[in-house]
Amino acid sequence: MAASSRRAWQRMLSGRRLDLLDPTPFDIEISDIAHGLAFVARWNGQTHGDWPYSVAEHSLLVEEIFARLNPNIETKWRLAALLHDAPEYVIGDMISPVKSALGGEYRAMDERLMAAIHRRFGLPTALPAAIKKKIKMADRISARWNPFK
């Protein structure tokens, strides 16, 4: 079935209609991202403790680590770190083995959503390699440090 004939949109709490196959910056609201990520559990909820560890909490931690590792970094890159998992507000936090099994389709959807999110907030659709590397380092540190894991 052609992508244009498939229904792949969701009505967001803000009232926006987010087309997952062809998202635009106009489809994106920060309140939808924040709300969605607050309700998505990291690692499919496989964490210790009485409450799930949310992607929103993880995103805040990654931004904090990123800022501490890069104290003189431009504010826009801190925003990029904060939004590093933003597409998960609608597609969930898939563990790496599932992402790998799903392959290109999942990756393409994630990349389209991230590009729309970046455009919405004035970031380049493709981050510079050095910034991506620094965000990934903060992300890895957060995964090792996380007390809920």
PDB file of C-alpha atoms in Angstrom:
ATOM      1  CA  MET A   1       0.000   0.000   0.000  1.00  0.00           C
ATOM      2  CA  ALA A   2       1.381   3.416  -0.913  1.00  0.00           C
ATOM      3  CA  ALA A   3       2.387   5.664   1.993  1.00  0.00           C
ATOM      4  CA  SER A   4      -0.040   8.351   0.857  1.00  0.00           C
ATOM      5  CA  SER A   5      -3.037   5.991   1.089  1.00  0.00           C
ATOM      6  CA  ARG A   6      -2.283   4.717   4.609  1.00  0.00           C
ATOM      7  CA  ARG A   7      -3.804   6.376   7.664  1.00  0.00           C
ATOM      8  CA  ALA A   8      -0.975   7.089  10.037  1.00  0.00           C
ATOM      9  CA  TRP A   9      -1.954  10.138  12.002  1.00  0.00           C
ATOM     10  CA  GLN A  10      -2.912  10.807  15.575  1.00  0.00           C
ATOM     11  CA  ARG A  11      -4.940  13.622  17.100  1.00  0.00           C
ATOM     12  CA  MET A  12      -2.822  15.107  19.855  1.00  0.00           C
ATOM     13  CA  LEU A  13      -4.090  16.621  23.116  1.00  0.00           C
ATOM     14  CA  SER A  14      -3.245  20.074  21.770  1.00  0.00           C
ATOM     15  CA  GLY A  15      -5.731  19.425  18.964  1.00  0.00           C
ATOM     16  CA  ARG A  16      -2.973  19.109  16.379  1.00  0.00           C
ATOM     17  CA  ARG A  17      -3.154  16.259  13.903  1.00  0.00           C
ATOM     18  CA  LEU A  18       0.255  14.614  13.688  1.00  0.00           C
ATOM     19  CA  ASP A  19       0.873  12.732  10.444  1.00  0.00           C
ATOM     20  CA  LEU A  20       3.468  10.083  11.294  1.00  0.00           C
ATOM     21  CA  LEU A  21       4.348   9.462   7.652  1.00  0.00           C
ATOM     22  CA  ASP A  22       4.715  13.114   6.683  1.00  0.00           C
ATOM     23  CA  PRO A  23       5.075  15.231   9.839  1.00  0.00           C
ATOM     24  CA  THR A  24       5.537  18.961   9.559  1.00  0.00           C
ATOM     25  CA  PRO A  25       6.780  21.482  12.123  1.00  0.00           C
ATOM     26  CA  PHE A  26       3.185  22.767  12.330  1.00  0.00           C
ATOM     27  CA  ASP A  27       2.113  19.366  13.711  1.00  0.00           C
ATOM     28  CA  ILE A  28       4.465  19.664  16.697  1.00  0.00           C
ATOM     29  CA  GLU A  29       3.589  21.186  20.098  1.00  0.00           C
ATOM     30  CA  ILE A  30       5.987  21.123  23.027  1.00  0.00           C
ATOM     31  CA  SER A  31       3.107  20.371  25.429  1.00  0.00           C
ATOM     32  CA  ASP A  32       2.275  17.228  23.419  1.00  0.00           C
ATOM     33  CA  ILE A  33       5.908  16.124  23.561  1.00  0.00           C
ATOM     34  CA  ALA A  34       6.199  16.767  27.310  1.00  0.00           C
ATOM     35  CA  HIS A  35       2.908  15.027  28.087  1.00  0.00           C
ATOM     36  CA  GLY A  36       3.624  12.053  25.861  1.00  0.00           C
ATOM     37  CA  LEU A  37       7.167  11.494  27.146  1.00  0.00           C
ATOM     38  CA  ALA A  38       5.963  11.720  30.751  1.00  0.00           C
ATOM     39  CA  PHE A  39       3.711   8.711  30.087  1.00  0.00           C
ATOM     40  CA  VAL A  40       6.261   6.589  28.184  1.00  0.00           C
ATOM     41  CA  ALA A  41       8.268   4.228  30.396  1.00  0.00           C
ATOM     42  CA  ARG A  42      11.923   3.630  29.605  1.00  0.00           C
ATOM     43  CA  TRP A  43      12.986   0.068  28.791  1.00  0.00           C
ATOM     44  CA  ASN A  44       9.333  -1.026  28.429  1.00  0.00           C
ATOM     45  CA  GLY A  45       8.866  -0.414  32.143  1.00  0.00           C
ATOM     46  CA  GLN A  46      11.534  -2.957  33.096  1.00  0.00           C
ATOM     47  CA  THR A  47      13.015  -0.830  35.869  1.00  0.00           C
ATOM     48  CA  HIS A  48      13.234  -1.117  39.630  1.00  0.00           C
ATOM     49  CA  GLY A  49      11.076   0.957  41.948  1.00  0.00           C
ATOM     50  CA  ASP A  50       7.434   1.639  42.561  1.00  0.00           C
ATOM     51  CA  TRP A  51       7.049   3.957  39.580  1.00  0.00           C
ATOM     52  CA  PRO A  52       8.181   3.695  35.978  1.00  0.00           C
ATOM     53  CA  TYR A  53      11.130   5.797  34.881  1.00  0.00           C
ATOM     54  CA  SER A  54       9.758   7.972  32.090  1.00  0.00           C
ATOM     55  CA  VAL A  55      11.399   9.127  28.891  1.00  0.00           C
ATOM     56  CA  ALA A  56      10.674  12.689  30.079  1.00  0.00           C
ATOM     57  CA  GLU A  57      12.779  12.104  33.219  1.00  0.00           C
ATOM     58  CA  HIS A  58      15.482  10.483  31.104  1.00  0.00           C
ATOM     59  CA  SER A  59      15.482  13.444  28.692  1.00  0.00           C
ATOM     60  CA  LEU A  60      15.946  15.914  31.540  1.00  0.00           C
ATOM     61  CA  LEU A  61      18.808  13.822  32.928  1.00  0.00           C
ATOM     62  CA  VAL A  62      20.537  13.613  29.534  1.00  0.00           C
ATOM     63  CA  GLU A  63      20.286  17.386  29.090  1.00  0.00           C
ATOM     64  CA  GLU A  64      21.723  17.924  32.591  1.00  0.00           C
ATOM     65  CA  ILE A  65      24.648  15.569  31.950  1.00  0.00           C
ATOM     66  CA  PHE A  66      25.226  17.113  28.506  1.00  0.00           C
ATOM     67  CA  ALA A  67      25.293  20.627  30.000  1.00  0.00           C
ATOM     68  CA  ARG A  68      27.725  19.596  32.745  1.00  0.00           C
ATOM     69  CA  LEU A  69      30.047  17.893  30.261  1.00  0.00           C
ATOM     70  CA  ASN A  70      29.859  20.899  27.916  1.00  0.00           C
ATOM     71  CA  PRO A  71      29.483  23.973  30.156  1.00  0.00           C
ATOM     72  CA  ASN A  72      30.060  26.538  27.398  1.00  0.00           C
ATOM     73  CA  ILE A  73      27.860  24.872  24.782  1.00  0.00           C
ATOM     74  CA  GLU A  74      25.282  26.949  22.912  1.00  0.00           C
ATOM     75  CA  THR A  75      21.750  26.816  24.283  1.00  0.00           C
ATOM     76  CA  LYS A  76      20.410  25.347  21.039  1.00  0.00           C
ATOM     77  CA  TRP A  77      22.546  22.225  21.538  1.00  0.00           C
ATOM     78  CA  ARG A  78      21.192  21.833  25.065  1.00  0.00           C
ATOM     79  CA  LEU A  79      17.727  21.926  23.491  1.00  0.00           C
ATOM     80  CA  ALA A  80      18.842  19.246  21.018  1.00  0.00           C
ATOM     81  CA  ALA A  81      19.998  17.096  23.948  1.00  0.00           C
ATOM     82  CA  LEU A  82      16.678  17.606  25.726  1.00  0.00           C
ATOM     83  CA  LEU A  83      14.780  16.579  22.583  1.00  0.00           C
ATOM     84  CA  HIS A  84      17.045  13.648  21.684  1.00  0.00           C
ATOM     85  CA  ASP A  85      14.251  11.087  22.255  1.00  0.00           C
ATOM     86  CA  ALA A  86      11.325  13.379  21.421  1.00  0.00           C
ATOM     87  CA  PRO A  87       9.814  11.177  18.664  1.00  0.00           C
ATOM     88  CA  GLU A  88       9.095   8.625  21.376  1.00  0.00           C
ATOM     89  CA  TYR A  89       6.174  10.800  22.492  1.00  0.00           C
ATOM     90  CA  VAL A  90       4.154   9.082  19.781  1.00  0.00           C
ATOM     91  CA  ILE A  91       6.141   5.995  18.746  1.00  0.00           C
ATOM     92  CA  GLY A  92       7.183   4.822  22.225  1.00  0.00           C
ATOM     93  CA  ASP A  93      10.523   3.832  23.665  1.00  0.00           C
ATOM     94  CA  MET A  94      11.507   0.787  21.684  1.00  0.00           C
ATOM     95  CA  ILE A  95      14.476  -1.153  22.985  1.00  0.00           C
ATOM     96  CA  SER A  96      17.380  -1.509  20.561  1.00  0.00           C
ATOM     97  CA  PRO A  97      16.695  -5.171  19.644  1.00  0.00           C
ATOM     98  CA  VAL A  98      13.138  -4.262  18.556  1.00  0.00           C
ATOM     99  CA  LYS A  99      14.379  -1.260  16.576  1.00  0.00           C
ATOM    100  CA  SER A 100      16.884  -3.503  14.852  1.00  0.00           C
ATOM    101  CA  ALA A 101      14.262  -6.143  14.071  1.00  0.00           C
ATOM    102  CA  LEU A 102      11.884  -3.551  12.603  1.00  0.00           C
ATOM    103  CA  GLY A 103      14.654  -2.100  10.474  1.00  0.00           C
ATOM    104  CA  GLY A 104      14.321   0.709   7.988  1.00  0.00           C
ATOM    105  CA  GLU A 105      10.630   1.519   8.376  1.00  0.00           C
ATOM    106  CA  TYR A 106      10.932   2.356  12.067  1.00  0.00           C
ATOM    107  CA  ARG A 107      14.184   4.275  11.540  1.00  0.00           C
ATOM    108  CA  ALA A 108      12.651   6.307   8.718  1.00  0.00           C
ATOM    109  CA  MET A 109       9.605   7.222  10.832  1.00  0.00           C
ATOM    110  CA  ASP A 110      11.838   8.228  13.735  1.00  0.00           C
ATOM    111  CA  GLU A 111      14.017  10.357  11.447  1.00  0.00           C
ATOM    112  CA  ARG A 112      11.008  12.098   9.842  1.00  0.00           C
ATOM    113  CA  LEU A 113       9.562  12.930  13.256  1.00  0.00           C
ATOM    114  CA  MET A 114      12.911  14.164  14.549  1.00  0.00           C
ATOM    115  CA  ALA A 115      13.422  16.368  11.487  1.00  0.00           C
ATOM    116  CA  ALA A 116       9.975  17.965  11.985  1.00  0.00           C
ATOM    117  CA  ILE A 117      10.655  18.456  15.707  1.00  0.00           C
ATOM    118  CA  HIS A 118      14.027  20.036  14.996  1.00  0.00           C
ATOM    119  CA  ARG A 119      12.557  22.381  12.389  1.00  0.00           C
ATOM    120  CA  ARG A 120       9.749  23.330  14.803  1.00  0.00           C
ATOM    121  CA  PHE A 121      12.272  24.460  17.410  1.00  0.00           C
ATOM    122  CA  GLY A 122      14.834  26.056  15.104  1.00  0.00           C
ATOM    123  CA  LEU A 123      17.381  23.253  15.129  1.00  0.00           C
ATOM    124  CA  PRO A 124      19.025  21.817  12.024  1.00  0.00           C
ATOM    125  CA  THR A 125      17.298  18.667  10.786  1.00  0.00           C
ATOM    126  CA  ALA A 126      20.659  16.893  10.873  1.00  0.00           C
ATOM    127  CA  LEU A 127      22.783  17.704  13.901  1.00  0.00           C
ATOM    128  CA  PRO A 128      26.523  18.185  13.447  1.00  0.00           C
ATOM    129  CA  ALA A 129      28.376  14.908  14.045  1.00  0.00           C
ATOM    130  CA  ALA A 130      30.311  16.372  16.993  1.00  0.00           C
ATOM    131  CA  ILE A 131      27.066  17.413  18.729  1.00  0.00           C
ATOM    132  CA  LYS A 132      25.426  14.029  18.072  1.00  0.00           C
ATOM    133  CA  LYS A 133      28.462  12.335  19.595  1.00  0.00           C
ATOM    134  CA  LYS A 134      28.307  14.512  22.713  1.00  0.00           C
ATOM    135  CA  ILE A 135      24.573  13.886  23.139  1.00  0.00           C
ATOM    136  CA  LYS A 136      25.120  10.137  22.697  1.00  0.00           C
ATOM    137  CA  MET A 137      27.820  10.236  25.368  1.00  0.00           C
ATOM    138  CA  ALA A 138      25.427  11.947  27.809  1.00  0.00           C
ATOM    139  CA  ASP A 139      22.740   9.397  26.867  1.00  0.00           C
ATOM    140  CA  ARG A 140      25.094   6.466  27.586  1.00  0.00           C
ATOM    141  CA  ILE A 141      26.200   7.979  30.893  1.00  0.00           C
ATOM    142  CA  SER A 142      22.557   8.422  31.912  1.00  0.00           C
ATOM    143  CA  ALA A 143      21.825   4.754  31.146  1.00  0.00           C
ATOM    144  CA  ARG A 144      24.722   3.585  33.327  1.00  0.00           C
ATOM    145  CA  TRP A 145      23.963   6.041  36.134  1.00  0.00           C
ATOM    146  CA  ASN A 146      20.192   5.636  36.269  1.00  0.00           C
ATOM    147  CA  PRO A 147      19.237   4.417  39.763  1.00  0.00           C
ATOM    148  CA  PHE A 148      15.960   2.915  38.480  1.00  0.00           C
ATOM    149  CA  LYS A 149      17.588   0.393  36.159  1.00  0.00           C
TER     150      LYS A 149
END
